[in-house]
Short mmCIF file of C-alpha atoms in Angstrom, two decimals:
data_model
loop_
_atom_site.label_atom_id
_atom_site.label_comp_id
_atom_site.label_asym_id
_atom_site.label_seq_id
_atom_site.Cartn_x
_atom_site.Cartn_y
_atom_site.Cartn_z
CA UNK U 1 15.82 -20.05 4.99
CA UNK U 2 18.01 -17.88 7.24
CA UNK U 3 16.36 -14.53 6.54
CA UNK U 4 14.15 -12.45 8.81
CA UNK U 5 10.77 -14.09 9.41
CA UNK U 6 7.54 -12.53 10.64
CA UNK U 7 4.31 -14.05 11.86
CA UNK U 8 1.51 -13.83 11.12
CA UNK U 9 1.72 -12.50 7.55
CA UNK U 10 -1.80 -11.14 7.71
CA UNK U 11 -4.03 -10.15 10.63
CA UNK U 12 -7.59 -8.88 10.50
CA UNK U 13 -9.03 -7.63 13.78
CA UNK U 14 -11.87 -5.55 15.08
CA UNK U 15 -11.34 -2.12 16.54
CA UNK U 16 -10.55 -2.31 20.24
CA UNK U 17 -8.93 -5.74 20.14
CA UNK U 18 -5.29 -6.41 21.04
CA UNK U 19 -2.89 -7.93 18.53
CA UNK U 20 0.65 -9.28 18.81
CA UNK U 21 3.19 -9.81 16.05
CA UNK U 22 6.41 -11.81 16.16
CA UNK U 23 9.72 -11.25 14.42
CA UNK U 24 12.64 -13.69 14.23
CA UNK U 25 15.80 -11.92 13.06
CA UNK U 26 18.79 -13.33 11.21
CA UNK U 27 20.47 -15.45 13.87
CA UNK U 28 23.79 -13.63 14.20
CA UNK U 29 22.25 -10.14 14.14
CA UNK U 30 22.21 -8.24 17.44
CA UNK U 31 19.97 -5.35 16.31
CA UNK U 32 16.27 -5.64 15.59
CA UNK U 33 14.03 -2.88 14.25
CA UNK U 34 10.31 -2.33 13.85
CA UNK U 35 8.89 -0.08 11.12
CA UNK U 36 5.37 0.72 9.93
CA UNK U 37 4.44 1.33 6.32
CA UNK U 38 1.16 2.74 5.02
CA UNK U 39 0.02 2.83 1.42
CA UNK U 40 2.07 5.16 -0.76
CA UNK U 41 4.66 5.82 1.93
CA UNK U 42 8.09 4.53 2.78
CA UNK U 43 8.59 2.63 6.04
CA UNK U 44 8.56 4.76 9.20
CA UNK U 45 10.70 3.84 12.17
CA UNK U 46 8.97 2.71 15.37
CA UNK U 47 11.64 1.28 17.67
CA UNK U 48 14.82 -0.75 17.79
CA UNK U 49 16.71 -3.11 20.09
CA UNK U 50 20.33 -3.92 20.53
CA UNK U 51 20.36 -7.35 22.15
CA UNK U 52 17.68 -7.12 24.89
CA UNK U 53 17.87 -3.35 25.31
CA UNK U 54 15.32 -1.09 23.62
CA UNK U 55 17.54 1.80 22.57
CA UNK U 56 15.22 4.13 20.71
CA UNK U 57 11.49 4.72 20.35
CA UNK U 58 9.82 6.97 17.82
CA UNK U 59 7.12 9.41 18.87
CA UNK U 60 4.92 7.36 16.50
CA UNK U 61 5.00 4.63 19.13
CA UNK U 62 2.03 5.63 21.28
CA UNK U 63 1.44 4.12 24.71
CA UNK U 64 -0.84 1.52 23.07
CA UNK U 65 2.23 0.01 21.41
CA UNK U 66 4.79 -2.08 23.26
CA UNK U 67 7.73 -4.06 21.96
CA UNK U 68 9.89 -6.62 23.69
CA UNK U 69 12.96 -8.66 22.94
CA UNK U 70 13.35 -10.61 26.17
CA UNK U 71 16.27 -12.88 25.31
CA UNK U 72 17.89 -10.81 22.61
CA UNK U 73 16.61 -13.10 19.89
CA UNK U 74 12.99 -12.86 18.66
CA UNK U 75 10.85 -9.80 19.31
CA UNK U 76 7.14 -9.15 19.73
CA UNK U 77 5.18 -6.01 18.95
CA UNK U 78 1.84 -5.65 20.72
CA UNK U 79 -0.85 -3.12 19.88
CA UNK U 80 -3.55 -2.67 22.50
CA UNK U 81 -7.04 -1.33 21.81
CA UNK U 82 -6.44 -1.22 18.06
CA UNK U 83 -7.80 1.68 16.02
CA UNK U 84 -8.54 1.87 12.29
CA UNK U 85 -5.54 4.16 11.89
CA UNK U 86 -3.29 1.28 13.00
CA UNK U 87 -4.01 -0.52 9.72
CA UNK U 88 -0.64 -0.80 7.99
CA UNK U 89 2.18 -3.15 7.09
CA UNK U 90 4.42 -3.77 10.10
CA UNK U 91 7.97 -4.54 9.05
CA UNK U 92 10.80 -6.02 11.07
CA UNK U 93 14.46 -5.73 10.14
CA UNK U 94 17.71 -6.91 11.67
CA UNK U 95 21.36 -5.95 11.40
CA UNK U 96 24.77 -6.66 12.83
CA UNK U 97 26.12 -3.53 14.52
CA UNK U 98 29.62 -4.99 14.36
CA UNK U 99 29.49 -5.36 10.60
CA UNK U 100 31.07 -2.98 8.13
CA UNK U 101 27.88 -1.09 7.28
CA UNK U 102 25.18 -2.09 9.80
CA UNK U 103 22.93 -2.80 6.82
CA UNK U 104 19.33 -3.69 7.69
CA UNK U 105 17.61 -6.74 6.21
CA UNK U 106 13.84 -6.81 6.22
CA UNK U 107 11.29 -9.54 6.77
CA UNK U 108 8.17 -10.04 4.64
CA UNK U 109 5.99 -7.95 6.97
CA UNK U 110 2.69 -8.42 8.79
CA UNK U 111 -0.29 -6.76 7.13
CA UNK U 112 -2.74 -5.53 9.80
CA UNK U 113 -6.30 -4.60 8.92
CA UNK U 114 -8.45 -3.09 11.67
CA UNK U 115 -12.18 -3.17 10.89
CA UNK S 1 14.07 16.60 10.77
CA UNK S 2 15.96 14.63 8.16
CA UNK S 3 14.01 13.95 4.98
CA UNK S 4 14.75 12.05 1.82
CA UNK S 5 12.94 13.17 -1.32
CA UNK S 6 12.64 10.66 -4.14
CA UNK S 7 11.80 11.51 -7.71
CA UNK S 8 9.98 10.72 -9.78
CA UNK S 9 7.20 9.26 -7.66
CA UNK S 10 5.86 7.18 -10.57
CA UNK S 11 7.57 5.99 -13.74
CA UNK S 12 6.04 3.94 -16.54
CA UNK S 13 8.36 2.93 -19.37
CA UNK S 14 8.71 0.40 -22.17
CA UNK S 15 11.01 -2.58 -21.98
CA UNK S 16 14.51 -1.68 -23.16
CA UNK S 17 14.44 1.96 -22.06
CA UNK S 18 16.89 3.48 -19.58
CA UNK S 19 15.83 5.35 -16.44
CA UNK S 20 17.25 7.19 -13.46
CA UNK S 21 15.70 7.57 -10.01
CA UNK S 22 16.88 10.29 -7.65
CA UNK S 23 17.09 10.50 -3.88
CA UNK S 24 17.89 13.92 -2.39
CA UNK S 25 18.28 15.43 1.04
CA UNK S 26 19.63 18.55 2.72
CA UNK S 27 21.14 16.29 5.40
CA UNK S 28 24.32 14.23 5.37
CA UNK S 29 23.95 10.48 5.80
CA UNK S 30 26.56 7.98 6.92
CA UNK S 31 25.26 5.43 4.42
CA UNK S 32 22.58 5.05 1.80
CA UNK S 33 20.68 1.88 1.06
CA UNK S 34 18.51 1.11 -1.94
CA UNK S 35 15.74 -1.46 -1.63
CA UNK S 36 13.16 -2.88 -4.02
CA UNK S 37 9.74 -3.84 -2.71
CA UNK S 38 7.03 -5.96 -4.32
CA UNK S 39 3.36 -5.52 -3.32
CA UNK S 40 2.61 -7.24 0.00
CA UNK S 41 6.26 -8.03 0.69
CA UNK S 42 9.09 -6.48 2.68
CA UNK S 43 11.86 -4.39 1.08
CA UNK S 44 14.72 -6.40 -0.42
CA UNK S 45 18.19 -4.86 -0.19
CA UNK S 46 19.85 -3.99 -3.50
CA UNK S 47 22.95 -2.09 -2.38
CA UNK S 48 24.60 -0.12 0.43
CA UNK S 49 26.88 2.83 -0.34
CA UNK S 50 28.95 4.52 2.34
CA UNK S 51 31.63 6.68 0.70
CA UNK S 52 30.96 10.03 -0.95
CA UNK S 53 31.26 9.65 -4.73
CA UNK S 54 31.00 5.86 -4.54
CA UNK S 55 29.60 4.05 -7.57
CA UNK S 56 28.37 0.46 -7.39
CA UNK S 57 27.07 -1.70 -10.23
CA UNK S 58 24.69 -4.61 -9.94
CA UNK S 59 24.20 -6.08 -13.43
CA UNK S 60 22.07 -3.44 -15.22
CA UNK S 61 21.70 -1.25 -12.11
CA UNK S 62 24.20 1.50 -11.28
CA UNK S 63 24.08 3.25 -7.91
CA UNK S 64 25.89 6.46 -7.03
CA UNK S 65 26.32 8.22 -3.68
CA UNK S 66 26.82 11.98 -3.97
CA UNK S 67 30.18 13.50 -3.05
CA UNK S 68 28.66 15.25 -0.03
CA UNK S 69 26.69 12.14 0.99
CA UNK S 70 23.40 14.03 0.72
CA UNK S 71 22.02 12.46 -2.44
CA UNK S 72 22.04 9.29 -4.49
CA UNK S 73 20.86 8.00 -7.83
CA UNK S 74 19.86 4.66 -9.28
CA UNK S 75 20.23 4.15 -13.02
CA UNK S 76 18.73 1.13 -14.78
CA UNK S 77 19.91 0.26 -18.27
CA UNK S 78 17.64 -1.60 -20.69
CA UNK S 79 14.81 -2.03 -18.21
CA UNK S 80 12.93 -5.33 -18.18
CA UNK S 81 9.43 -6.19 -16.90
CA UNK S 82 11.10 -7.99 -13.97
CA UNK S 83 12.42 -4.61 -12.78
CA UNK S 84 8.87 -3.51 -11.97
CA UNK S 85 8.45 -2.61 -8.31
CA UNK S 86 8.78 0.10 -5.69
CA UNK S 87 12.32 1.43 -5.31
CA UNK S 88 13.11 2.88 -1.89
CA UNK S 89 16.17 4.80 -0.79
CA UNK S 90 17.02 4.88 2.91
CA UNK S 91 19.61 6.98 4.72
CA UNK S 92 21.59 5.70 7.68
CA UNK S 93 22.50 8.07 10.48
CA UNK S 94 25.46 6.18 11.93
CA UNK S 95 25.88 3.29 14.32
CA UNK S 96 24.80 5.26 17.40
CA UNK S 97 21.46 6.09 15.79
CA UNK S 98 19.99 2.91 14.48
CA UNK S 99 16.97 3.75 12.40
CA UNK S 100 16.89 4.39 8.66
CA UNK S 101 15.18 7.41 7.13
CA UNK S 102 13.20 6.30 4.08
CA UNK S 103 12.02 8.18 1.04
CA UNK S 104 8.46 7.63 -0.21
CA UNK S 105 9.68 5.49 -3.05
CA UNK S 106 9.53 5.43 -6.83
CA UNK S 107 6.95 3.11 -8.32
CA UNK S 108 8.39 1.70 -11.56
CA UNK S 109 6.34 -0.11 -14.16
CA UNK S 110 8.13 -1.64 -17.14
CA UNK S 111 5.80 -2.72 -19.93
CA UNK S 112 6.77 -5.49 -22.34
#
């Protein structure tokens, strides 16, 4: 399977704990995006990388959130001191900025539940 | 702030009926993507449209991008239970601005 993969698929944690999610993009894609989706809403943009560089961060990305893409391949999203309001589906997408349309392809998501 | 409004929010129809879902904005987008999402899964790309007035067909699905690139529609002919899901439209803002702006989605239920 050469699509976007995310791990873990589900994470249950207690309030105040730290969690880390991983995303592996489609191999030839240089852009990687993180989105968050809550029930009844469309995905909301968090941040994106072009190669190793983090080019844009949403104001939704509080200082408890940090994302990295150290070698321009996989990325991690860490949430420190989780709160119940962080419960959501975290989606990763990738694209090729050199392609005709820069279309984004999504992974299956990581469902986070903060108790 | 760019927003995409989708309508209707919910749609429940019988197998064999036709339907249209709308995606509207006051802003111009460089591209418009339509995705379908199943519960607990990520969005799956259906189509990308980039030219004003463009029409694309995918079997029983017809997608149209408005002439001014501010709106789009998705028409499904002879809906089937397998079409059930959440349909999301997403606007692209150009290569220099990477993120997509998503609508809230249309939840479609097709009953046999």
